[in-house]
């Protein structure tokens, strides 16, 4: 883990990851291409798609219950400079997860 990662408040990183995860792929891809960033990285966890269980609560404070399942994609990368980027995105778009992980790594430095 890089020293810069320790300097960033967790809430700041959570905010940028929320934006990356919620972005529409077409918009995200266009911005990524316009930035022309050439990040050298290795993939630690290949982009993969799976299911997560969603839980709900009645009234926001009742006992939790299983609401259903959702599809998510995830990826983990390591930049050549050492930062490790992680991403989870809703849906089955693996390239979205990979590029979001690269952005996470880049934004840590």
PDB file of N, CA and C in Angstrom:
ATOM      1  N   UNK A   1       0.850  -1.172   0.000  1.00  0.00           N
ATOM      2  CA  UNK A   1       0.000   0.000   0.000  1.00  0.00           C
ATOM      3  C   UNK A   1       0.896   1.235   0.000  1.00  0.00           C
ATOM      4  N   UNK A   2       0.559   2.195  -0.834  1.00  0.00           N
ATOM      5  CA  UNK A   2       1.393   3.387  -0.925  1.00  0.00           C
ATOM      6  C   UNK A   2       1.121   4.322   0.244  1.00  0.00           C
ATOM      7  N   UNK A   3       2.106   5.171   0.527  1.00  0.00           N
ATOM      8  CA  UNK A   3       1.950   6.141   1.606  1.00  0.00           C
ATOM      9  C   UNK A   3       0.839   7.123   1.276  1.00  0.00           C
ATOM     10  N   UNK A   4       0.677   7.461  -0.010  1.00  0.00           N
ATOM     11  CA  UNK A   4      -0.370   8.404  -0.399  1.00  0.00           C
ATOM     12  C   UNK A   4      -1.760   7.883  -0.072  1.00  0.00           C
ATOM     13  N   UNK A   5      -1.955   6.584  -0.173  1.00  0.00           N
ATOM     14  CA  UNK A   5      -3.241   5.994   0.143  1.00  0.00           C
ATOM     15  C   UNK A   5      -3.606   6.230   1.610  1.00  0.00           C
ATOM     16  N   UNK A   6      -2.596   6.233   2.480  1.00  0.00           N
ATOM     17  CA  UNK A   6      -2.849   6.451   3.901  1.00  0.00           C
ATOM     18  C   UNK A   6      -3.206   7.898   4.191  1.00  0.00           C
ATOM     19  N   UNK A   7      -2.784   8.837   3.331  1.00  0.00           N
ATOM     20  CA  UNK A   7      -3.058  10.254   3.532  1.00  0.00           C
ATOM     21  C   UNK A   7      -4.486  10.631   3.150  1.00  0.00           C
ATOM     22  N   UNK A   8      -5.138   9.870   2.305  1.00  0.00           N
ATOM     23  CA  UNK A   8      -6.476  10.192   1.833  1.00  0.00           C
ATOM     24  C   UNK A   8      -7.515   9.716   2.847  1.00  0.00           C
ATOM     25  N   UNK A   9      -8.449  10.588   3.223  1.00  0.00           N
ATOM     26  CA  UNK A   9      -9.521  10.125   4.111  1.00  0.00           C
ATOM     27  C   UNK A   9     -10.362   9.060   3.413  1.00  0.00           C
ATOM     28  N   UNK A  10     -10.785   8.076   4.139  1.00  0.00           N
ATOM     29  CA  UNK A  10     -11.567   6.984   3.556  1.00  0.00           C
ATOM     30  C   UNK A  10     -12.810   7.520   2.868  1.00  0.00           C
ATOM     31  N   UNK A  11     -13.460   8.520   3.444  1.00  0.00           N
ATOM     32  CA  UNK A  11     -14.691   9.022   2.855  1.00  0.00           C
ATOM     33  C   UNK A  11     -14.444   9.632   1.475  1.00  0.00           C
ATOM     34  N   UNK A  12     -13.286  10.234   1.248  1.00  0.00           N
ATOM     35  CA  UNK A  12     -12.969  10.802  -0.064  1.00  0.00           C
ATOM     36  C   UNK A  12     -12.860   9.693  -1.111  1.00  0.00           C
ATOM     37  N   UNK A  13     -12.167   8.627  -0.748  1.00  0.00           N
ATOM     38  CA  UNK A  13     -12.030   7.501  -1.674  1.00  0.00           C
ATOM     39  C   UNK A  13     -13.385   6.854  -1.923  1.00  0.00           C
ATOM     40  N   UNK A  14     -14.203   6.724  -0.914  1.00  0.00           N
ATOM     41  CA  UNK A  14     -15.537   6.160  -1.083  1.00  0.00           C
ATOM     42  C   UNK A  14     -16.362   7.005  -2.039  1.00  0.00           C
ATOM     43  N   UNK A  15     -16.207   8.326  -1.960  1.00  0.00           N
ATOM     44  CA  UNK A  15     -16.965   9.221  -2.834  1.00  0.00           C
ATOM     45  C   UNK A  15     -16.561   9.033  -4.285  1.00  0.00           C
ATOM     46  N   UNK A  16     -15.242   8.987  -4.567  1.00  0.00           N
ATOM     47  CA  UNK A  16     -14.855   8.850  -5.970  1.00  0.00           C
ATOM     48  C   UNK A  16     -15.197   7.473  -6.502  1.00  0.00           C
ATOM     49  N   UNK A  17     -15.139   6.449  -5.652  1.00  0.00           N
ATOM     50  CA  UNK A  17     -15.498   5.111  -6.119  1.00  0.00           C
ATOM     51  C   UNK A  17     -17.001   5.016  -6.387  1.00  0.00           C
ATOM     52  N   UNK A  18     -17.800   5.711  -5.602  1.00  0.00           N
ATOM     53  CA  UNK A  18     -19.250   5.719  -5.845  1.00  0.00           C
ATOM     54  C   UNK A  18     -19.553   6.343  -7.204  1.00  0.00           C
ATOM     55  N   UNK A  19     -18.860   7.424  -7.545  1.00  0.00           N
ATOM     56  CA  UNK A  19     -19.071   8.059  -8.845  1.00  0.00           C
ATOM     57  C   UNK A  19     -18.675   7.105  -9.970  1.00  0.00           C
ATOM     58  N   UNK A  20     -17.516   6.448  -9.843  1.00  0.00           N
ATOM     59  CA  UNK A  20     -17.055   5.514 -10.875  1.00  0.00           C
ATOM     60  C   UNK A  20     -18.009   4.330 -11.025  1.00  0.00           C
ATOM     61  N   UNK A  21     -18.508   3.825  -9.914  1.00  0.00           N
ATOM     62  CA  UNK A  21     -19.374   2.641  -9.941  1.00  0.00           C
ATOM     63  C   UNK A  21     -20.755   2.963 -10.500  1.00  0.00           C
ATOM     64  N   UNK A  22     -21.257   4.166 -10.253  1.00  0.00           N
ATOM     65  CA  UNK A  22     -22.613   4.532 -10.683  1.00  0.00           C
ATOM     66  C   UNK A  22     -22.666   5.146 -12.075  1.00  0.00           C
ATOM     67  N   UNK A  23     -21.510   5.472 -12.635  1.00  0.00           N
ATOM     68  CA  UNK A  23     -21.485   6.108 -13.958  1.00  0.00           C
ATOM     69  C   UNK A  23     -22.034   5.162 -15.021  1.00  0.00           C
ATOM     70  N   UNK A  24     -22.764   5.714 -15.967  1.00  0.00           N
ATOM     71  CA  UNK A  24     -23.207   4.926 -17.106  1.00  0.00           C
ATOM     72  C   UNK A  24     -21.983   4.574 -17.943  1.00  0.00           C
ATOM     73  N   UNK A  25     -21.919   3.335 -18.425  1.00  0.00           N
ATOM     74  CA  UNK A  25     -20.730   2.883 -19.128  1.00  0.00           C
ATOM     75  C   UNK A  25     -20.409   3.758 -20.336  1.00  0.00           C
ATOM     76  N   UNK A  26     -21.388   4.150 -21.122  1.00  0.00           N
ATOM     77  CA  UNK A  26     -21.133   4.952 -22.322  1.00  0.00           C
ATOM     78  C   UNK A  26     -20.473   6.281 -21.952  1.00  0.00           C
ATOM     79  N   UNK A  27     -20.965   6.922 -20.896  1.00  0.00           N
ATOM     80  CA  UNK A  27     -20.381   8.196 -20.448  1.00  0.00           C
ATOM     81  C   UNK A  27     -18.978   7.978 -19.892  1.00  0.00           C
ATOM     82  N   UNK A  28     -18.833   6.947 -19.083  1.00  0.00           N
ATOM     83  CA  UNK A  28     -17.548   6.649 -18.453  1.00  0.00           C
ATOM     84  C   UNK A  28     -16.495   6.331 -19.505  1.00  0.00           C
ATOM     85  N   UNK A  29     -16.860   5.525 -20.495  1.00  0.00           N
ATOM     86  CA  UNK A  29     -15.932   5.147 -21.554  1.00  0.00           C
ATOM     87  C   UNK A  29     -15.499   6.373 -22.357  1.00  0.00           C
ATOM     88  N   UNK A  30     -16.441   7.270 -22.665  1.00  0.00           N
ATOM     89  CA  UNK A  30     -16.112   8.477 -23.434  1.00  0.00           C
ATOM     90  C   UNK A  30     -15.127   9.363 -22.681  1.00  0.00           C
ATOM     91  N   UNK A  31     -15.361   9.548 -21.371  1.00  0.00           N
ATOM     92  CA  UNK A  31     -14.455  10.369 -20.561  1.00  0.00           C
ATOM     93  C   UNK A  31     -13.087   9.711 -20.476  1.00  0.00           C
ATOM     94  N   UNK A  32     -13.054   8.390 -20.273  1.00  0.00           N
ATOM     95  CA  UNK A  32     -11.785   7.652 -20.183  1.00  0.00           C
ATOM     96  C   UNK A  32     -10.976   7.827 -21.471  1.00  0.00           C
ATOM     97  N   UNK A  33     -11.634   7.693 -22.624  1.00  0.00           N
ATOM     98  CA  UNK A  33     -10.935   7.834 -23.903  1.00  0.00           C
ATOM     99  C   UNK A  33     -10.444   9.267 -24.114  1.00  0.00           C
ATOM    100  N   UNK A  34     -11.238  10.264 -23.698  1.00  0.00           N
ATOM    101  CA  UNK A  34     -10.841  11.669 -23.846  1.00  0.00           C
ATOM    102  C   UNK A  34      -9.649  12.022 -22.977  1.00  0.00           C
ATOM    103  N   UNK A  35      -9.516  11.359 -21.831  1.00  0.00           N
ATOM    104  CA  UNK A  35      -8.398  11.648 -20.920  1.00  0.00           C
ATOM    105  C   UNK A  35      -7.069  11.152 -21.488  1.00  0.00           C
ATOM    106  N   UNK A  36      -7.121  10.154 -22.353  1.00  0.00           N
ATOM    107  CA  UNK A  36      -5.929   9.579 -22.965  1.00  0.00           C
ATOM    108  C   UNK A  36      -4.856   9.216 -21.936  1.00  0.00           C
ATOM    109  N   UNK A  37      -5.276   8.643 -20.831  1.00  0.00           N
ATOM    110  CA  UNK A  37      -4.336   8.180 -19.813  1.00  0.00           C
ATOM    111  C   UNK A  37      -3.784   6.828 -20.230  1.00  0.00           C
ATOM    112  N   UNK A  38      -2.498   6.683 -20.112  1.00  0.00           N
ATOM    113  CA  UNK A  38      -1.848   5.423 -20.467  1.00  0.00           C
ATOM    114  C   UNK A  38      -1.247   4.835 -19.192  1.00  0.00           C
ATOM    115  N   UNK A  39      -2.082   4.162 -18.428  1.00  0.00           N
ATOM    116  CA  UNK A  39      -1.644   3.612 -17.145  1.00  0.00           C
ATOM    117  C   UNK A  39      -1.085   2.207 -17.354  1.00  0.00           C
ATOM    118  N   UNK A  40       0.118   1.980 -16.864  1.00  0.00           N
ATOM    119  CA  UNK A  40       0.708   0.644 -16.892  1.00  0.00           C
ATOM    120  C   UNK A  40       0.307  -0.073 -15.606  1.00  0.00           C
ATOM    121  N   UNK A  41      -0.315  -1.231 -15.759  1.00  0.00           N
ATOM    122  CA  UNK A  41      -0.790  -1.969 -14.588  1.00  0.00           C
ATOM    123  C   UNK A  41      -0.806  -3.460 -14.874  1.00  0.00           C
ATOM    124  N   UNK A  42      -0.851  -4.213 -13.792  1.00  0.00           N
ATOM    125  CA  UNK A  42      -1.049  -5.653 -13.894  1.00  0.00           C
ATOM    126  C   UNK A  42      -2.364  -5.982 -13.197  1.00  0.00           C
ATOM    127  N   UNK A  43      -3.033  -6.970 -13.688  1.00  0.00           N
ATOM    128  CA  UNK A  43      -4.310  -7.375 -13.099  1.00  0.00           C
ATOM    129  C   UNK A  43      -4.037  -8.390 -12.000  1.00  0.00           C
ATOM    130  N   UNK A  44      -4.475  -8.069 -10.790  1.00  0.00           N
ATOM    131  CA  UNK A  44      -4.340  -8.989  -9.655  1.00  0.00           C
ATOM    132  C   UNK A  44      -5.543  -9.919  -9.557  1.00  0.00           C
ATOM    133  N   UNK A  45      -6.731  -9.379  -9.840  1.00  0.00           N
ATOM    134  CA  UNK A  45      -7.963 -10.183  -9.862  1.00  0.00           C
ATOM    135  C   UNK A  45      -8.655  -9.850 -11.176  1.00  0.00           C
ATOM    136  N   UNK A  46      -8.721 -10.833 -12.059  1.00  0.00           N
ATOM    137  CA  UNK A  46      -9.354 -10.639 -13.356  1.00  0.00           C
ATOM    138  C   UNK A  46     -10.772 -10.103 -13.182  1.00  0.00           C
ATOM    139  N   UNK A  47     -11.225  -9.259 -14.102  1.00  0.00           N
ATOM    140  CA  UNK A  47     -12.629  -8.827 -14.035  1.00  0.00           C
ATOM    141  C   UNK A  47     -13.540 -10.053 -14.072  1.00  0.00           C
ATOM    142  N   UNK A  48     -14.455 -10.116 -13.136  1.00  0.00           N
ATOM    143  CA  UNK A  48     -15.377 -11.242 -13.070  1.00  0.00           C
ATOM    144  C   UNK A  48     -16.734 -10.762 -12.602  1.00  0.00           C
ATOM    145  N   UNK A  49     -17.741 -11.521 -12.966  1.00  0.00           N
ATOM    146  CA  UNK A  49     -19.117 -11.168 -12.640  1.00  0.00           C
ATOM    147  C   UNK A  49     -19.702 -12.225 -11.719  1.00  0.00           C
ATOM    148  N   UNK A  50     -20.461 -11.773 -10.735  1.00  0.00           N
ATOM    149  CA  UNK A  50     -21.102 -12.690  -9.796  1.00  0.00           C
ATOM    150  C   UNK A  50     -22.363 -12.080  -9.227  1.00  0.00           C
ATOM    151  N   UNK A  51     -22.901 -12.727  -8.224  1.00  0.00           N
ATOM    152  CA  UNK A  51     -24.138 -12.274  -7.582  1.00  0.00           C
ATOM    153  C   UNK A  51     -23.877 -11.885  -6.140  1.00  0.00           C
ATOM    154  N   UNK A  52     -24.604 -10.893  -5.677  1.00  0.00           N
ATOM    155  CA  UNK A  52     -24.600 -10.540  -4.263  1.00  0.00           C
ATOM    156  C   UNK A  52     -26.032 -10.607  -3.757  1.00  0.00           C
ATOM    157  N   UNK A  53     -26.200 -10.875  -2.470  1.00  0.00           N
ATOM    158  CA  UNK A  53     -27.523 -10.913  -1.865  1.00  0.00           C
ATOM    159  C   UNK A  53     -27.846  -9.532  -1.314  1.00  0.00           C
ATOM    160  N   UNK A  54     -28.993  -9.016  -1.680  1.00  0.00           N
ATOM    161  CA  UNK A  54     -29.447  -7.726  -1.174  1.00  0.00           C
ATOM    162  C   UNK A  54     -30.328  -7.953   0.039  1.00  0.00           C
ATOM    163  N   UNK A  55     -30.111  -7.148   1.064  1.00  0.00           N
ATOM    164  CA  UNK A  55     -30.943  -7.244   2.258  1.00  0.00           C
ATOM    165  C   UNK A  55     -31.745  -5.961   2.430  1.00  0.00           C
ATOM    166  N   UNK A  56     -32.911  -6.098   3.002  1.00  0.00           N
ATOM    167  CA  UNK A  56     -33.765  -4.957   3.304  1.00  0.00           C
ATOM    168  C   UNK A  56     -34.170  -4.987   4.764  1.00  0.00           C
ATOM    169  N   UNK A  57     -34.769  -3.881   5.204  1.00  0.00           N
ATOM    170  CA  UNK A  57     -35.308  -3.779   6.566  1.00  0.00           C
ATOM    171  C   UNK A  57     -36.628  -3.020   6.481  1.00  0.00           C
ATOM    172  N   UNK A  58     -37.628  -3.494   7.150  1.00  0.00           N
ATOM    173  CA  UNK A  58     -38.916  -2.794   7.171  1.00  0.00           C
ATOM    174  C   UNK A  58     -38.768  -1.532   8.006  1.00  0.00           C
ATOM    175  N   UNK A  59     -39.143  -0.414   7.448  1.00  0.00           N
ATOM    176  CA  UNK A  59     -39.062   0.849   8.172  1.00  0.00           C
ATOM    177  C   UNK A  59     -37.633   1.310   8.412  1.00  0.00           C
ATOM    178  N   UNK A  60     -36.673   0.653   7.824  1.00  0.00           N
ATOM    179  CA  UNK A  60     -35.277   1.029   7.988  1.00  0.00           C
ATOM    180  C   UNK A  60     -34.648   0.566   9.288  1.00  0.00           C
ATOM    181  N   UNK A  61     -35.430   0.032  10.216  1.00  0.00           N
ATOM    182  CA  UNK A  61     -34.858  -0.391  11.497  1.00  0.00           C
ATOM    183  C   UNK A  61     -35.324  -1.785  11.927  1.00  0.00           C
ATOM    184  N   UNK A  62     -36.148  -2.427  11.118  1.00  0.00           N
ATOM    185  CA  UNK A  62     -36.631  -3.756  11.466  1.00  0.00           C
ATOM    186  C   UNK A  62     -35.581  -4.819  11.246  1.00  0.00           C
ATOM    187  N   UNK A  63     -35.958  -6.047  11.459  1.00  0.00           N
ATOM    188  CA  UNK A  63     -35.036  -7.165  11.259  1.00  0.00           C
ATOM    189  C   UNK A  63     -34.692  -7.290   9.771  1.00  0.00           C
ATOM    190  N   UNK A  64     -33.436  -7.576   9.458  1.00  0.00           N
ATOM    191  CA  UNK A  64     -33.063  -7.712   8.042  1.00  0.00           C
ATOM    192  C   UNK A  64     -33.705  -8.941   7.408  1.00  0.00           C
ATOM    193  N   UNK A  65     -34.015  -8.814   6.119  1.00  0.00           N
ATOM    194  CA  UNK A  65     -34.539  -9.946   5.359  1.00  0.00           C
ATOM    195  C   UNK A  65     -33.885  -9.938   3.978  1.00  0.00           C
ATOM    196  N   UNK A  66     -33.767 -11.114   3.378  1.00  0.00           N
ATOM    197  CA  UNK A  66     -33.183 -11.215   2.046  1.00  0.00           C
ATOM    198  C   UNK A  66     -34.195 -10.714   1.024  1.00  0.00           C
ATOM    199  N   UNK A  67     -33.801  -9.695   0.289  1.00  0.00           N
ATOM    200  CA  UNK A  67     -34.678  -9.030  -0.669  1.00  0.00           C
ATOM    201  C   UNK A  67     -34.543  -9.633  -2.066  1.00  0.00           C
ATOM    202  N   UNK A  68     -33.346 -10.031  -2.422  1.00  0.00           N
ATOM    203  CA  UNK A  68     -33.108 -10.589  -3.753  1.00  0.00           C
ATOM    204  C   UNK A  68     -31.623 -10.569  -4.061  1.00  0.00           C
ATOM    205  N   UNK A  69     -31.298 -10.839  -5.322  1.00  0.00           N
ATOM    206  CA  UNK A  69     -29.907 -10.869  -5.746  1.00  0.00           C
ATOM    207  C   UNK A  69     -29.667  -9.796  -6.794  1.00  0.00           C
ATOM    208  N   UNK A  70     -28.402  -9.373  -6.894  1.00  0.00           N
ATOM    209  CA  UNK A  70     -28.009  -8.405  -7.914  1.00  0.00           C
ATOM    210  C   UNK A  70     -26.692  -8.864  -8.528  1.00  0.00           C
ATOM    211  N   UNK A  71     -26.515  -8.545  -9.794  1.00  0.00           N
ATOM    212  CA  UNK A  71     -25.279  -8.876 -10.498  1.00  0.00           C
ATOM    213  C   UNK A  71     -24.268  -7.762 -10.286  1.00  0.00           C
ATOM    214  N   UNK A  72     -23.034  -8.131  -9.970  1.00  0.00           N
ATOM    215  CA  UNK A  72     -21.940  -7.171  -9.828  1.00  0.00           C
ATOM    216  C   UNK A  72     -20.704  -7.709 -10.539  1.00  0.00           C
ATOM    217  N   UNK A  73     -19.861  -6.779 -10.981  1.00  0.00           N
ATOM    218  CA  UNK A  73     -18.571  -7.136 -11.558  1.00  0.00           C
ATOM    219  C   UNK A  73     -17.493  -6.492 -10.719  1.00  0.00           C
ATOM    220  N   UNK A  74     -16.350  -7.175 -10.593  1.00  0.00           N
ATOM    221  CA  UNK A  74     -15.271  -6.644  -9.775  1.00  0.00           C
ATOM    222  C   UNK A  74     -13.940  -6.871 -10.475  1.00  0.00           C
ATOM    223  N   UNK A  75     -12.938  -6.098 -10.049  1.00  0.00           N
ATOM    224  CA  UNK A  75     -11.598  -6.229 -10.593  1.00  0.00           C
ATOM    225  C   UNK A  75     -10.621  -5.588  -9.619  1.00  0.00           C
ATOM    226  N   UNK A  76      -9.401  -6.100  -9.572  1.00  0.00           N
ATOM    227  CA  UNK A  76      -8.330  -5.509  -8.768  1.00  0.00           C
ATOM    228  C   UNK A  76      -7.082  -5.434  -9.634  1.00  0.00           C
ATOM    229  N   UNK A  77      -6.435  -4.256  -9.613  1.00  0.00           N
ATOM    230  CA  UNK A  77      -5.222  -4.054 -10.405  1.00  0.00           C
ATOM    231  C   UNK A  77      -4.117  -3.478  -9.522  1.00  0.00           C
ATOM    232  N   UNK A  78      -2.876  -3.559  -9.998  1.00  0.00           N
ATOM    233  CA  UNK A  78      -1.742  -2.892  -9.333  1.00  0.00           C
ATOM    234  C   UNK A  78      -1.026  -2.061 -10.388  1.00  0.00           C
ATOM    235  N   UNK A  79      -0.916  -0.752 -10.129  1.00  0.00           N
ATOM    236  CA  UNK A  79      -0.157   0.121 -11.017  1.00  0.00           C
ATOM    237  C   UNK A  79       1.325  -0.187 -10.859  1.00  0.00           C
ATOM    238  N   UNK A  80       2.112   0.115 -11.867  1.00  0.00           N
ATOM    239  CA  UNK A  80       3.553  -0.100 -11.776  1.00  0.00           C
ATOM    240  C   UNK A  80       4.168   0.714 -10.647  1.00  0.00           C
ATOM    241  N   UNK A  81       3.516   1.826 -10.266  1.00  0.00           N
ATOM    242  CA  UNK A  81       4.011   2.655  -9.162  1.00  0.00           C
ATOM    243  C   UNK A  81       3.641   2.078  -7.791  1.00  0.00           C
ATOM    244  N   UNK A  82       2.835   0.993  -7.756  1.00  0.00           N
ATOM    245  CA  UNK A  82       2.545   0.296  -6.512  1.00  0.00           C
ATOM    246  C   UNK A  82       1.140   0.432  -5.971  1.00  0.00           C
ATOM    247  N   UNK A  83       0.384   1.445  -6.400  1.00  0.00           N
ATOM    248  CA  UNK A  83      -0.984   1.602  -5.895  1.00  0.00           C
ATOM    249  C   UNK A  83      -1.854   0.447  -6.378  1.00  0.00           C
ATOM    250  N   UNK A  84      -2.739   0.007  -5.502  1.00  0.00           N
ATOM    251  CA  UNK A  84      -3.659  -1.078  -5.829  1.00  0.00           C
ATOM    252  C   UNK A  84      -5.051  -0.486  -5.954  1.00  0.00           C
ATOM    253  N   UNK A  85      -5.693  -0.751  -7.081  1.00  0.00           N
ATOM    254  CA  UNK A  85      -7.039  -0.248  -7.328  1.00  0.00           C
ATOM    255  C   UNK A  85      -8.045  -1.382  -7.305  1.00  0.00           C
ATOM    256  N   UNK A  86      -9.173  -1.134  -6.670  1.00  0.00           N
ATOM    257  CA  UNK A  86     -10.269  -2.109  -6.583  1.00  0.00           C
ATOM    258  C   UNK A  86     -11.523  -1.454  -7.156  1.00  0.00           C
ATOM    259  N   UNK A  87     -12.393  -2.254  -7.723  1.00  0.00           N
ATOM    260  CA  UNK A  87     -13.675  -1.724  -8.175  1.00  0.00           C
ATOM    261  C   UNK A  87     -14.737  -2.809  -8.163  1.00  0.00           C
ATOM    262  N   UNK A  88     -15.922  -2.404  -7.762  1.00  0.00           N
ATOM    263  CA  UNK A  88     -17.134  -3.207  -7.850  1.00  0.00           C
ATOM    264  C   UNK A  88     -18.163  -2.333  -8.543  1.00  0.00           C
ATOM    265  N   UNK A  89     -18.795  -2.845  -9.584  1.00  0.00           N
ATOM    266  CA  UNK A  89     -19.833  -2.095 -10.284  1.00  0.00           C
ATOM    267  C   UNK A  89     -21.060  -2.986 -10.457  1.00  0.00           C
ATOM    268  N   UNK A  90     -22.221  -2.383 -10.403  1.00  0.00           N
ATOM    269  CA  UNK A  90     -23.451  -3.138 -10.621  1.00  0.00           C
ATOM    270  C   UNK A  90     -23.527  -3.552 -12.080  1.00  0.00           C
ATOM    271  N   UNK A  91     -23.992  -4.757 -12.320  1.00  0.00           N
ATOM    272  CA  UNK A  91     -24.150  -5.242 -13.675  1.00  0.00           C
ATOM    273  C   UNK A  91     -23.027  -6.181 -14.076  1.00  0.00           C
ATOM    274  N   UNK A  92     -23.020  -6.530 -15.350  1.00  0.00           N
ATOM    275  CA  UNK A  92     -22.075  -7.537 -15.819  1.00  0.00           C
ATOM    276  C   UNK A  92     -21.054  -6.970 -16.799  1.00  0.00           C
ATOM    277  N   UNK A  93     -20.738  -5.690 -16.677  1.00  0.00           N
ATOM    278  CA  UNK A  93     -19.783  -5.069 -17.593  1.00  0.00           C
ATOM    279  C   UNK A  93     -18.386  -5.122 -16.986  1.00  0.00           C
ATOM    280  N   UNK A  94     -17.621  -6.123 -17.371  1.00  0.00           N
ATOM    281  CA  UNK A  94     -16.295  -6.356 -16.792  1.00  0.00           C
ATOM    282  C   UNK A  94     -15.303  -5.253 -17.134  1.00  0.00           C
ATOM    283  N   UNK A  95     -15.405  -4.683 -18.338  1.00  0.00           N
ATOM    284  CA  UNK A  95     -14.484  -3.611 -18.723  1.00  0.00           C
ATOM    285  C   UNK A  95     -14.711  -2.381 -17.844  1.00  0.00           C
ATOM    286  N   UNK A  96     -15.952  -2.114 -17.471  1.00  0.00           N
ATOM    287  CA  UNK A  96     -16.265  -1.012 -16.558  1.00  0.00           C
ATOM    288  C   UNK A  96     -15.546  -1.225 -15.227  1.00  0.00           C
ATOM    289  N   UNK A  97     -15.591  -2.455 -14.712  1.00  0.00           N
ATOM    290  CA  UNK A  97     -14.923  -2.760 -13.445  1.00  0.00           C
ATOM    291  C   UNK A  97     -13.410  -2.586 -13.571  1.00  0.00           C
ATOM    292  N   UNK A  98     -12.832  -3.020 -14.688  1.00  0.00           N
ATOM    293  CA  UNK A  98     -11.382  -2.907 -14.866  1.00  0.00           C
ATOM    294  C   UNK A  98     -10.936  -1.444 -14.947  1.00  0.00           C
ATOM    295  N   UNK A  99     -11.615  -0.651 -15.745  1.00  0.00           N
ATOM    296  CA  UNK A  99     -11.227   0.759 -15.891  1.00  0.00           C
ATOM    297  C   UNK A  99     -11.488   1.519 -14.591  1.00  0.00           C
ATOM    298  N   UNK A 100     -12.556   1.199 -13.877  1.00  0.00           N
ATOM    299  CA  UNK A 100     -12.801   1.842 -12.586  1.00  0.00           C
ATOM    300  C   UNK A 100     -11.706   1.491 -11.590  1.00  0.00           C
ATOM    301  N   UNK A 101     -11.205   0.259 -11.626  1.00  0.00           N
ATOM    302  CA  UNK A 101     -10.089  -0.133 -10.741  1.00  0.00           C
ATOM    303  C   UNK A 101      -8.832   0.637 -11.108  1.00  0.00           C
ATOM    304  N   UNK A 102      -8.574   0.833 -12.399  1.00  0.00           N
ATOM    305  CA  UNK A 102      -7.418   1.620 -12.836  1.00  0.00           C
ATOM    306  C   UNK A 102      -7.566   3.054 -12.333  1.00  0.00           C
ATOM    307  N   UNK A 103      -8.748   3.641 -12.476  1.00  0.00           N
ATOM    308  CA  UNK A 103      -8.989   5.000 -11.984  1.00  0.00           C
ATOM    309  C   UNK A 103      -8.772   5.080 -10.476  1.00  0.00           C
ATOM    310  N   UNK A 104      -9.222   4.077  -9.734  1.00  0.00           N
ATOM    311  CA  UNK A 104      -9.016   4.063  -8.296  1.00  0.00           C
ATOM    312  C   UNK A 104      -7.521   4.093  -7.969  1.00  0.00           C
ATOM    313  N   UNK A 105      -6.756   3.284  -8.671  1.00  0.00           N
ATOM    314  CA  UNK A 105      -5.309   3.283  -8.453  1.00  0.00           C
ATOM    315  C   UNK A 105      -4.687   4.626  -8.786  1.00  0.00           C
ATOM    316  N   UNK A 106      -5.061   5.203  -9.913  1.00  0.00           N
ATOM    317  CA  UNK A 106      -4.502   6.491 -10.326  1.00  0.00           C
ATOM    318  C   UNK A 106      -4.873   7.614  -9.369  1.00  0.00           C
ATOM    319  N   UNK A 107      -6.085   7.583  -8.838  1.00  0.00           N
ATOM    320  CA  UNK A 107      -6.528   8.665  -7.957  1.00  0.00           C
ATOM    321  C   UNK A 107      -5.919   8.582  -6.568  1.00  0.00           C
ATOM    322  N   UNK A 108      -5.246   7.496  -6.253  1.00  0.00           N
ATOM    323  CA  UNK A 108      -4.589   7.376  -4.956  1.00  0.00           C
ATOM    324  C   UNK A 108      -3.247   8.104  -4.927  1.00  0.00           C
ATOM    325  N   UNK A 109      -2.696   8.422  -6.096  1.00  0.00           N
ATOM    326  CA  UNK A 109      -1.386   9.074  -6.123  1.00  0.00           C
ATOM    327  C   UNK A 109      -1.499  10.546  -6.481  1.00  0.00           C
TER     328      UNK A 109
END
